[in-house]
Coordinates of C-alpha atoms in Angstrom, one line a residue:
M1 CA 178.8 70.5 133.2
R2 CA 176.2 67.6 132.3
R3 CA 176.4 69.0 128.6
A4 CA 180.0 68.9 128.4
F5 CA 180.2 65.4 130.0
W6 CA 177.8 63.6 127.6
R7 CA 179.2 65.8 124.7
S8 CA 182.8 64.6 125.2
L9 CA 183.7 61.0 124.7
Q10 CA 187.1 61.5 125.8
L11 CA 185.9 62.9 129.1
R12 CA 183.6 60.0 129.8
V13 CA 186.1 57.4 129.2
V14 CA 188.6 59.4 131.4
T15 CA 186.0 59.7 134.2
S16 CA 184.8 56.2 133.9
T17 CA 188.4 54.9 134.2
M18 CA 189.0 56.9 137.6
V19 CA 185.9 55.9 138.9
V20 CA 186.3 52.1 138.1
S21 CA 190.3 52.7 139.3
M22 CA 189.3 54.3 142.7
A23 CA 186.7 51.3 143.6
V24 CA 189.6 48.8 142.4
V25 CA 192.3 50.7 144.6
A26 CA 189.7 51.3 147.7
V27 CA 189.0 47.5 147.9
L28 CA 192.5 46.6 147.2
G29 CA 194.0 48.9 149.8
V30 CA 191.3 47.8 152.3
F31 CA 192.2 44.4 151.6
L32 CA 195.9 45.1 152.0
D33 CA 195.5 47.3 155.0
Q34 CA 193.5 44.5 156.8
Q35 CA 196.2 41.6 155.9
I36 CA 199.1 44.2 157.1
N37 CA 197.1 45.0 160.1
T38 CA 196.6 41.1 161.1
S39 CA 199.9 40.1 160.3
V40 CA 201.7 42.8 162.6
L41 CA 199.2 41.8 165.3
N42 CA 199.6 38.6 165.1
A43 CA 203.3 38.4 165.0
R44 CA 203.0 40.9 168.2
L45 CA 200.4 38.4 169.8
R46 CA 202.9 35.3 169.4
A47 CA 205.8 36.8 170.5
A48 CA 203.7 38.1 173.8
M49 CA 202.3 34.8 174.3
S50 CA 205.7 33.2 174.4
E51 CA 207.1 35.7 176.8
A52 CA 203.9 35.3 178.8
Q53 CA 204.6 31.9 178.9
A54 CA 208.3 32.0 180.0
D55 CA 207.3 34.7 182.7
R56 CA 204.5 32.5 184.4
I57 CA 207.3 29.7 184.8
A58 CA 209.5 32.2 186.2
V59 CA 206.7 33.4 188.5
L60 CA 206.0 30.0 189.9
G61 CA 209.5 29.6 190.4
F62 CA 209.6 32.6 192.8
L63 CA 206.3 31.7 194.6
S64 CA 207.5 28.1 195.1
Q65 CA 210.3 29.3 197.1
P66 CA 210.3 28.8 201.1
A67 CA 209.5 32.2 202.9
G68 CA 212.3 34.3 203.5
E69 CA 214.8 32.5 201.0
P70 CA 216.5 35.4 199.0
A71 CA 215.7 35.9 195.5
K72 CA 217.8 34.0 193.0
Q73 CA 217.6 36.8 190.7
S74 CA 219.1 40.3 191.2
G75 CA 218.7 43.7 189.6
D76 CA 216.6 46.9 190.3
A77 CA 213.7 46.6 192.2
G78 CA 210.3 47.2 190.3
K79 CA 208.0 49.5 191.5
S80 CA 205.1 47.7 192.8
L81 CA 201.5 48.7 192.8
Q82 CA 201.3 47.6 196.4
S83 CA 204.4 47.2 198.3
G84 CA 205.1 44.1 199.5
G85 CA 208.6 44.0 200.9
D86 CA 210.6 40.9 200.1
S87 CA 207.7 38.6 199.6
P88 CA 208.1 35.9 197.1
L89 CA 205.4 38.2 195.2
S90 CA 207.5 41.2 195.0
Q91 CA 210.4 39.3 194.4
A92 CA 208.5 37.9 191.3
T93 CA 207.6 41.2 190.2
T94 CA 211.3 42.9 190.3
A95 CA 212.1 39.9 188.6
L96 CA 209.9 40.4 185.6
A97 CA 210.7 44.3 185.7
N98 CA 214.3 43.3 185.1
R99 CA 213.0 40.6 182.4
A100 CA 210.7 42.9 180.4
G101 CA 213.5 46.1 180.5
S102 CA 210.9 49.0 180.1
A103 CA 207.4 49.7 179.7
S104 CA 207.7 49.9 175.8
R105 CA 207.9 46.1 175.5
Y106 CA 205.6 45.2 178.1
S107 CA 204.5 45.4 181.6
V108 CA 203.3 42.5 184.1
I109 CA 200.7 43.0 186.8
I110 CA 200.3 39.9 189.4
C111 CA 197.0 39.8 191.5
N112 CA 196.0 37.2 194.4
R113 CA 192.4 37.0 194.1
K114 CA 192.2 35.6 198.0
L115 CA 193.8 39.2 199.0
P116 CA 191.9 42.5 197.9
G117 CA 194.3 44.9 196.7
A118 CA 197.2 42.4 196.7
C119 CA 198.6 43.4 192.9
F120 CA 202.3 43.9 192.1
G121 CA 202.9 45.6 188.8
T122 CA 206.3 46.2 186.9
T123 CA 207.2 49.8 185.9
N124 CA 204.4 52.2 186.5
I125 CA 201.6 50.6 185.0
D126 CA 198.2 51.8 186.5
E127 CA 196.0 48.9 188.1
R128 CA 192.7 50.9 186.1
A129 CA 194.7 48.6 183.0
V130 CA 193.1 45.3 184.4
T131 CA 189.5 45.8 184.8
D132 CA 187.1 43.4 187.1
K133 CA 185.6 42.0 183.6
M134 CA 189.0 41.0 182.7
R135 CA 189.6 39.3 186.1
A136 CA 186.3 37.7 186.2
D137 CA 187.0 36.3 182.7
V138 CA 190.2 34.8 183.9
V139 CA 189.1 33.3 186.9
K140 CA 186.2 31.4 184.7
Q141 CA 189.3 29.9 182.6
E142 CA 191.3 26.9 183.2
P143 CA 195.0 27.5 184.8
G144 CA 197.3 28.3 182.3
K145 CA 194.9 28.9 179.5
N146 CA 195.7 32.9 178.0
S147 CA 192.6 35.4 177.8
L148 CA 193.0 38.0 175.2
W149 CA 191.9 41.8 174.9
Y150 CA 192.4 44.8 173.0
G151 CA 191.9 47.9 175.0
D152 CA 193.4 51.0 176.3
L153 CA 196.6 50.8 178.8
H154 CA 196.8 53.5 181.5
Y155 CA 200.2 54.4 182.8
K156 CA 200.7 56.4 186.2
G157 CA 201.8 60.1 185.1
G158 CA 200.8 59.5 181.5
S159 CA 198.2 62.2 180.1
E160 CA 196.6 60.1 177.3
P161 CA 195.7 56.0 177.4
I162 CA 197.5 53.9 175.2
P163 CA 196.3 51.3 172.8
G164 CA 197.5 47.7 173.8
L165 CA 196.8 44.1 174.3
V166 CA 196.4 42.5 177.6
L167 CA 196.8 38.8 178.1
G168 CA 195.7 37.5 181.3
A169 CA 195.8 33.8 182.9
R170 CA 195.6 31.7 185.9
L171 CA 198.9 30.1 187.1
D172 CA 199.0 26.7 186.5
T173 CA 200.5 25.3 189.6
T174 CA 200.2 21.6 188.6
G175 CA 204.0 21.4 189.1
A176 CA 204.3 23.5 192.2
P177 CA 201.7 21.8 194.6
Q178 CA 202.7 24.3 197.2
V179 CA 201.7 27.3 195.5
H180 CA 197.8 28.1 195.8
N181 CA 195.9 28.3 192.6
E182 CA 194.6 32.1 193.3
Y183 CA 197.2 33.7 191.3
E184 CA 196.9 35.7 188.3
I185 CA 199.4 37.1 185.7
Y186 CA 198.6 39.8 183.3
H187 CA 200.7 40.8 180.6
L188 CA 200.1 44.1 179.0
I189 CA 201.7 44.8 175.9
P190 CA 201.4 48.6 174.1
L191 CA 200.7 48.7 170.7
N192 CA 201.6 52.4 169.8
E193 CA 204.6 51.4 167.9
E194 CA 202.6 48.9 165.9
E195 CA 199.9 51.7 165.5
K196 CA 202.2 54.3 164.2
T197 CA 203.7 51.8 161.7
L198 CA 200.1 50.8 160.5
N199 CA 199.1 54.6 160.1
A200 CA 202.3 55.0 158.1
V201 CA 201.4 52.3 155.7
R202 CA 197.7 53.4 155.4
Q203 CA 199.1 56.9 154.5
M204 CA 201.5 55.0 151.9
L205 CA 198.6 53.3 150.5
V206 CA 196.2 56.4 150.0
V207 CA 199.3 58.1 148.4
V208 CA 200.4 55.2 146.0
G209 CA 196.4 54.7 145.3
V210 CA 195.8 58.4 144.5
A211 CA 199.2 58.2 142.4
L212 CA 197.9 55.0 140.6
V213 CA 194.3 56.5 139.8
L214 CA 196.0 59.6 138.5
L215 CA 198.4 57.7 136.1
L216 CA 195.4 55.5 135.0
A217 CA 193.6 58.7 134.3
A218 CA 196.6 60.2 132.3
I219 CA 197.0 57.0 130.2
A220 CA 193.4 56.7 129.4
S221 CA 193.3 60.2 128.4
L222 CA 196.2 59.5 126.3
V223 CA 194.9 56.4 124.8
T224 CA 191.4 57.9 124.2
R225 CA 192.7 61.0 122.8
Q226 CA 194.5 59.1 119.8
V227 CA 191.2 57.6 119.3
V228 CA 188.9 60.8 119.7
T229 CA 191.0 63.1 117.8
P230 CA 190.6 61.5 114.2
V231 CA 186.9 61.0 115.4
R232 CA 186.7 64.4 116.1
L233 CA 188.1 65.6 112.8
T234 CA 185.7 63.5 111.0
R235 CA 182.5 64.9 112.7
Q236 CA 184.0 68.3 111.9
A237 CA 184.6 67.4 108.4
A238 CA 181.2 66.0 108.2
E239 CA 179.5 68.9 109.5
R240 CA 181.1 71.3 107.1
L241 CA 180.3 68.7 104.3
A242 CA 176.8 69.3 105.4
A243 CA 176.9 72.8 105.4
G244 CA 177.7 72.6 102.0
R245 CA 181.6 72.6 101.4
L246 CA 181.7 69.8 99.0
D247 CA 185.7 70.0 98.6
E248 CA 186.0 69.1 102.5
R249 CA 188.5 66.2 102.8
L250 CA 190.5 64.3 105.4
K251 CA 194.1 63.6 105.8
V252 CA 195.2 60.2 105.7
R253 CA 198.0 59.0 108.0
G254 CA 199.0 55.4 108.4
E255 CA 196.9 52.1 107.2
D256 CA 195.2 51.7 110.6
D257 CA 191.3 51.7 111.0
L258 CA 191.3 55.3 111.5
A259 CA 193.4 55.7 108.3
R260 CA 190.8 53.4 106.4
L261 CA 187.9 55.3 107.8
A262 CA 189.5 58.6 106.9
A263 CA 190.0 57.5 103.2
S264 CA 186.3 55.8 103.3
F265 CA 185.0 59.4 104.5
N266 CA 187.1 61.3 101.4
E267 CA 185.5 58.7 99.1
M268 CA 182.0 59.0 100.1
A269 CA 182.5 62.8 100.0
A270 CA 183.7 62.7 96.3
N271 CA 180.9 60.5 95.3
L272 CA 178.3 62.9 97.2
A273 CA 179.8 65.8 95.7
L274 CA 179.5 64.1 92.2
K275 CA 175.9 63.1 92.7
I276 CA 174.9 66.5 94.3
H277 CA 176.4 68.2 91.2
Q278 CA 174.8 66.0 88.7
L279 CA 171.2 66.5 90.8
E280 CA 171.9 70.2 90.5
E281 CA 172.7 70.1 86.8
L282 CA 169.4 67.8 86.2
S283 CA 167.4 70.4 88.2
Q284 CA 168.9 73.5 86.7
V285 CA 168.0 71.8 83.2
Q286 CA 164.5 71.0 84.5
R287 CA 163.8 74.4 85.7
Q288 CA 165.3 75.9 82.5
F289 CA 162.9 73.6 80.5
V290 CA 159.9 74.7 82.6
S291 CA 160.8 78.4 82.4
D292 CA 161.4 78.5 78.5
V293 CA 158.4 76.0 77.9
S294 CA 156.0 78.5 80.0
H295 CA 157.6 81.6 78.2
E296 CA 157.5 79.9 74.8
L297 CA 153.8 78.9 75.3
R298 CA 152.7 82.5 76.1
T299 CA 152.8 83.5 72.2
P300 CA 150.5 80.9 70.7
L301 CA 148.5 80.9 73.7
T302 CA 147.9 84.6 73.0
T303 CA 147.2 84.1 69.7
V304 CA 144.7 81.0 70.4
R305 CA 143.2 83.1 73.2
M306 CA 142.3 85.9 70.9
A307 CA 140.8 83.0 68.6
A308 CA 138.8 81.5 71.0
D309 CA 137.2 84.9 72.6
L310 CA 135.9 85.7 68.9
L311 CA 134.3 82.1 68.8
Y312 CA 133.2 82.5 72.4
D313 CA 131.7 85.7 71.7
A314 CA 129.9 84.6 68.4
R315 CA 128.6 81.2 70.1
E316 CA 125.1 82.1 69.9
D317 CA 125.2 82.2 65.9
F318 CA 126.4 78.6 65.9
D319 CA 124.5 75.3 66.5
P320 CA 124.3 73.9 70.1
M321 CA 127.3 71.4 69.2
A322 CA 129.6 74.1 67.8
A323 CA 128.4 76.7 71.0
R324 CA 129.0 74.0 73.5
S325 CA 132.7 73.2 72.0
A326 CA 133.4 77.0 72.0
E327 CA 132.3 77.3 75.7
L328 CA 134.5 74.1 76.7
M329 CA 137.6 75.8 75.0
Q330 CA 137.2 79.0 76.6
N331 CA 137.3 77.4 80.1
Q332 CA 140.0 74.8 79.3
L333 CA 142.3 77.9 78.0
E334 CA 141.4 80.0 81.4
R335 CA 142.5 76.6 83.3
F336 CA 145.5 76.5 80.5
E337 CA 146.5 80.0 81.6
S338 CA 146.2 79.5 85.2
M339 CA 148.5 76.3 85.1
L340 CA 151.3 78.6 83.0
A341 CA 151.2 81.4 85.5
D342 CA 151.7 78.9 88.4
L343 CA 154.6 77.4 86.1
L344 CA 156.3 80.5 85.7
E345 CA 155.7 81.6 89.4
I346 CA 157.4 78.3 90.8
S347 CA 160.3 78.9 88.2
R348 CA 160.7 82.2 89.5
Y349 CA 161.3 80.8 93.0
D350 CA 163.4 78.1 91.7
A351 CA 165.6 80.7 90.2
G352 CA 165.5 83.0 93.3
A353 CA 163.8 85.9 91.4
A354 CA 160.9 86.3 93.3
T355 CA 160.7 90.0 95.1
L356 CA 158.0 91.4 97.1
D357 CA 156.0 94.6 96.5
I358 CA 155.7 95.8 100.0
D359 CA 152.6 98.2 101.1
S360 CA 150.8 98.8 104.4
V361 CA 147.3 97.2 104.0
D362 CA 144.6 96.3 106.2
I363 CA 144.2 92.5 106.0
R364 CA 140.6 92.6 106.6
D365 CA 140.5 93.9 103.1
V366 CA 142.8 91.6 101.5
V367 CA 140.3 88.8 103.0
L368 CA 137.2 90.2 101.5
R369 CA 139.1 90.6 98.0
A370 CA 139.8 86.8 98.4
V371 CA 136.4 85.7 99.4
A372 CA 134.7 87.6 96.9
D373 CA 137.0 86.1 94.3
S374 CA 136.0 82.8 95.8
E375 CA 132.1 83.3 95.6
A376 CA 131.3 82.1 92.3
L377 CA 133.2 78.9 93.2
A378 CA 131.5 78.4 96.4
E379 CA 128.1 78.9 95.2
R380 CA 128.7 76.1 92.6
H381 CA 129.7 74.0 95.5
S382 CA 126.7 74.9 97.8
T383 CA 129.3 76.3 100.3
R384 CA 128.9 79.3 102.5
F385 CA 131.8 81.5 104.2
D386 CA 131.4 82.4 107.7
L387 CA 133.5 85.7 108.2
R388 CA 135.0 86.4 111.9
L389 CA 136.8 89.5 111.3
P390 CA 137.8 91.8 114.3
G391 CA 136.4 95.3 114.5
E392 CA 140.0 97.1 114.6
P393 CA 142.1 97.7 111.4
C394 CA 144.9 94.7 111.0
M395 CA 147.5 96.8 109.4
A396 CA 150.7 94.9 108.0
E397 CA 153.5 95.7 105.7
V398 CA 152.9 92.9 103.2
D399 CA 152.6 92.3 99.2
S400 CA 148.8 92.4 98.9
R401 CA 148.8 90.5 95.7
R402 CA 150.8 87.5 97.1
V403 CA 149.0 87.6 100.3
E404 CA 145.8 87.4 98.6
R405 CA 146.9 84.7 96.1
I406 CA 147.8 82.7 99.1
L407 CA 144.0 83.0 100.4
R408 CA 142.5 82.3 97.3
N409 CA 144.4 79.2 97.3
L410 CA 143.4 78.2 100.5
L411 CA 139.7 79.2 99.9
F412 CA 140.0 77.1 96.7
N413 CA 141.0 74.0 98.7
A414 CA 138.7 74.3 101.7
I415 CA 135.8 74.3 98.8
E416 CA 137.2 71.6 96.8
H417 CA 137.7 69.2 100.2
G418 CA 134.9 71.0 102.3
E419 CA 132.1 68.6 101.3
G420 CA 129.7 71.5 100.9
R421 CA 129.9 72.5 104.4
D422 CA 130.3 76.1 105.8
I423 CA 134.0 77.5 105.5
V424 CA 135.1 79.5 108.7
V425 CA 137.5 82.1 107.7
S426 CA 139.2 84.1 111.1
V427 CA 141.6 87.0 111.3
G428 CA 143.4 87.8 114.2
A429 CA 146.3 90.1 115.3
D430 CA 148.6 91.3 118.1
R431 CA 151.5 93.6 118.5
D432 CA 153.7 91.7 116.2
A433 CA 151.9 89.5 113.8
V434 CA 148.5 89.2 111.9
A435 CA 147.0 85.8 111.1
V436 CA 144.2 84.2 108.9
A437 CA 142.9 80.8 109.5
V438 CA 140.8 78.8 106.7
R439 CA 138.7 76.2 108.7
D440 CA 136.8 73.5 106.6
H441 CA 134.6 70.5 107.8
G442 CA 135.5 67.8 105.1
V443 CA 137.2 65.0 105.1
G444 CA 140.3 66.2 107.0
L445 CA 143.9 65.1 106.9
K446 CA 145.5 61.8 108.0
P447 CA 148.6 61.8 110.7
G448 CA 151.6 63.2 108.9
E449 CA 149.9 64.8 106.0
E450 CA 149.9 68.2 107.5
N451 CA 153.4 68.7 106.0
M452 CA 152.9 66.7 102.7
V453 CA 150.3 68.9 101.9
F454 CA 152.5 71.6 100.8
D455 CA 154.7 69.5 98.3
R456 CA 154.3 70.0 94.6
F457 CA 152.0 67.9 92.9
W458 CA 151.1 66.0 96.1
R459 CA 147.2 64.9 96.4
A460 CA 145.6 63.7 99.5
D461 CA 143.8 60.9 97.8
P462 CA 144.8 60.3 94.4
S463 CA 141.5 58.5 93.6
R464 CA 139.6 61.4 94.4
A465 CA 138.3 63.1 91.2
R466 CA 139.4 66.7 91.1
T467 CA 136.5 69.1 90.6
I468 CA 138.6 72.4 90.5
G469 CA 141.2 72.1 87.8
G470 CA 144.8 73.1 88.9
T471 CA 148.3 72.1 88.6
G472 CA 148.9 71.0 92.1
L473 CA 151.2 73.8 92.6
G474 CA 149.1 75.9 94.6
L475 CA 149.9 75.2 98.1
A476 CA 153.4 74.9 97.3
I477 CA 153.5 78.7 95.6
S478 CA 151.7 79.8 98.8
R479 CA 154.2 78.2 101.1
E480 CA 156.9 80.0 99.0
D481 CA 154.9 83.5 99.4
A482 CA 154.4 83.0 103.1
M483 CA 158.4 82.1 103.7
L484 CA 159.1 85.3 101.2
H485 CA 157.3 87.3 103.9
G486 CA 159.2 85.8 106.9
G487 CA 155.8 84.2 107.7
W488 CA 154.6 80.6 108.3
L489 CA 152.0 78.7 106.5
Q490 CA 150.9 75.9 108.8
A491 CA 148.1 73.2 108.2
W492 CA 146.0 70.8 110.6
G493 CA 143.7 68.3 110.0
M494 CA 141.9 64.9 111.3
P495 CA 139.8 62.5 109.7
G496 CA 136.2 63.3 110.1
E497 CA 137.0 66.6 111.8
G498 CA 138.1 68.4 108.6
S499 CA 141.3 71.0 108.2
Q500 CA 142.4 74.3 109.1
F501 CA 145.2 76.4 107.5
R502 CA 146.8 79.2 109.3
L503 CA 148.8 82.0 107.7
S504 CA 150.8 84.3 110.0
L505 CA 152.5 87.2 108.7
P506 CA 154.9 89.9 110.6
R507 CA 153.2 93.1 111.0
V508 CA 156.4 94.9 110.1
A509 CA 158.7 93.8 106.8
G510 CA 161.7 92.0 107.7
A511 CA 160.8 91.4 111.5
E512 CA 161.2 88.1 112.9
L513 CA 157.9 86.0 113.6
R514 CA 157.8 85.0 117.1
G515 CA 154.2 83.6 117.5
S516 CA 150.5 83.7 115.9
P517 CA 147.7 85.4 117.1
L518 CA 145.6 82.5 116.2
P519 CA 145.9 78.8 117.2
L520 CA 146.6 76.3 115.0
V521 CA 144.0 73.9 116.2
P522 CA 140.5 74.9 116.3
P523 CA 139.4 76.0 119.6
E524 CA 135.8 73.5 119.5
V525 CA 138.3 70.2 118.6
E526 CA 140.6 71.3 121.6
M527 CA 137.8 71.9 123.8
R528 CA 136.6 68.6 122.9
R529 CA 140.0 66.9 123.7
T530 CA 140.1 68.6 127.2
W531 CA 136.5 67.5 128.0
R532 CA 137.1 63.8 126.9
G533 CA 140.5 63.5 128.9
Q534 CA 138.8 64.9 132.1
M535 CA 135.7 62.4 131.5
T536 CA 136.0 58.9 133.5
P537 CA 134.1 56.2 132.1
V538 CA 131.2 55.2 134.4
L539 CA 129.6 51.7 134.2
T540 CA 125.8 51.7 134.8
P541 CA 124.1 48.4 136.1
A542 CA 122.4 48.6 132.3
A543 CA 125.7 48.6 130.8
V544 CA 126.7 45.6 132.8
D545 CA 124.1 43.5 132.4
G546 CA 124.2 44.3 128.8
G547 CA 121.1 46.4 128.2
H548 CA 120.7 49.8 127.2
D549 CA 120.4 53.0 129.0
A550 CA 117.2 54.9 129.2
D551 CA 117.0 57.8 126.3

């Protein structure tokens, strides 16, 4: 899923749009919910406060009547929390019950704090709805000033409490001095209908929010699809063009930016195909030229070689100057023959005409023959070979002539750059592969040169005098020989540490090479790296003082 997310621009755009839309809709939904909630509760509170003020005036009217006077209002008797007969408080409760109409609007409880338990209420309201804390808060307030609470309302016979609003106040007896100031009146307004309304609004907000997010995601998908589809087609066309299908072109529709992109791509592809065609023709001409010249030079070279051999054999009859000339001509002819052989070999690889003559051989024998061919050159450079061969046969299906040529090129290169130090030749084998490593302790390679060393005609140091004549194609041909076997030819080197070249070949011809039995980095170098990484610098007192440690 993570890979699909990062590979699909359309999926990322749609996902980002959905995430941002969800955040915006959530914030907007919470804001709207709070505003609607506040508006509904404030409207209910204003209505309740207006009704509470009118009820308090009516109650004062009843309480200010002389005892025993009949009530001014008639109607069904309200159910009291505490029976009170025809007292003014009971009459006031009955009148408020008629005024409220039903418990769904509001209920009223009137208490006398001088008489514990003397509370009268409308409908079937339970006295637990008014808590001791509410009564204590009302007593602290000035007469006529409302105290407000939100909580649960309890009714007699009700199974579950109902969320509601409670308004409590002491009766303001300023206009009725005959009424004592110890009466408290509580209005209990149920909010279950408002809660249902708010829940319905919240559900609607959720449904609308989800629909809006999905709609925005669909719009983003549609818009990005119009952009991504041409880009995807361009990417596919570029991949086919990179794979060699130079006739690949895009369809141009319209005149917008994407259409101009397709037109530019087609123009680029046409120019690229033309340049590649021109380069192929030039390369073909160059390869043909090298091949023709190499073949044509063989005939005159053979004639010159025969004459040079006669002169070289008779050099003892010449004067010293002529004898030396005959020797120089012989040496240069051998060098020229080697250069011509390299040019012919590289032309065969360029033409795809190189083939293998497979045979099952012991790699140790191939290494020994290559070392024997290099002994004379090594002696002239005061170099010795350190052979590290396994005791068991290392059989492999290879073209021994080409493998031997690879090893000779590696040995000649090691002698050339080994600075006269010993050259270590190691052979290793496992179940699937064989390997030969040639290690010198010369100037080494700079970072990045381990790949350039196999390029044609490349030299690590152009100012360095070449002591062994050659075309500069030896390592390039060696790499082609290794690749023809399905193997690897790799290089490692560090300035001052020397270099190492490793040839790895599969034991069975045509098998895939998965690893090498020999390391590319010499073990002693890897060990020094590990040792240095594990060492912790320690400052001695002498070093701190600027002195020298004792030997």
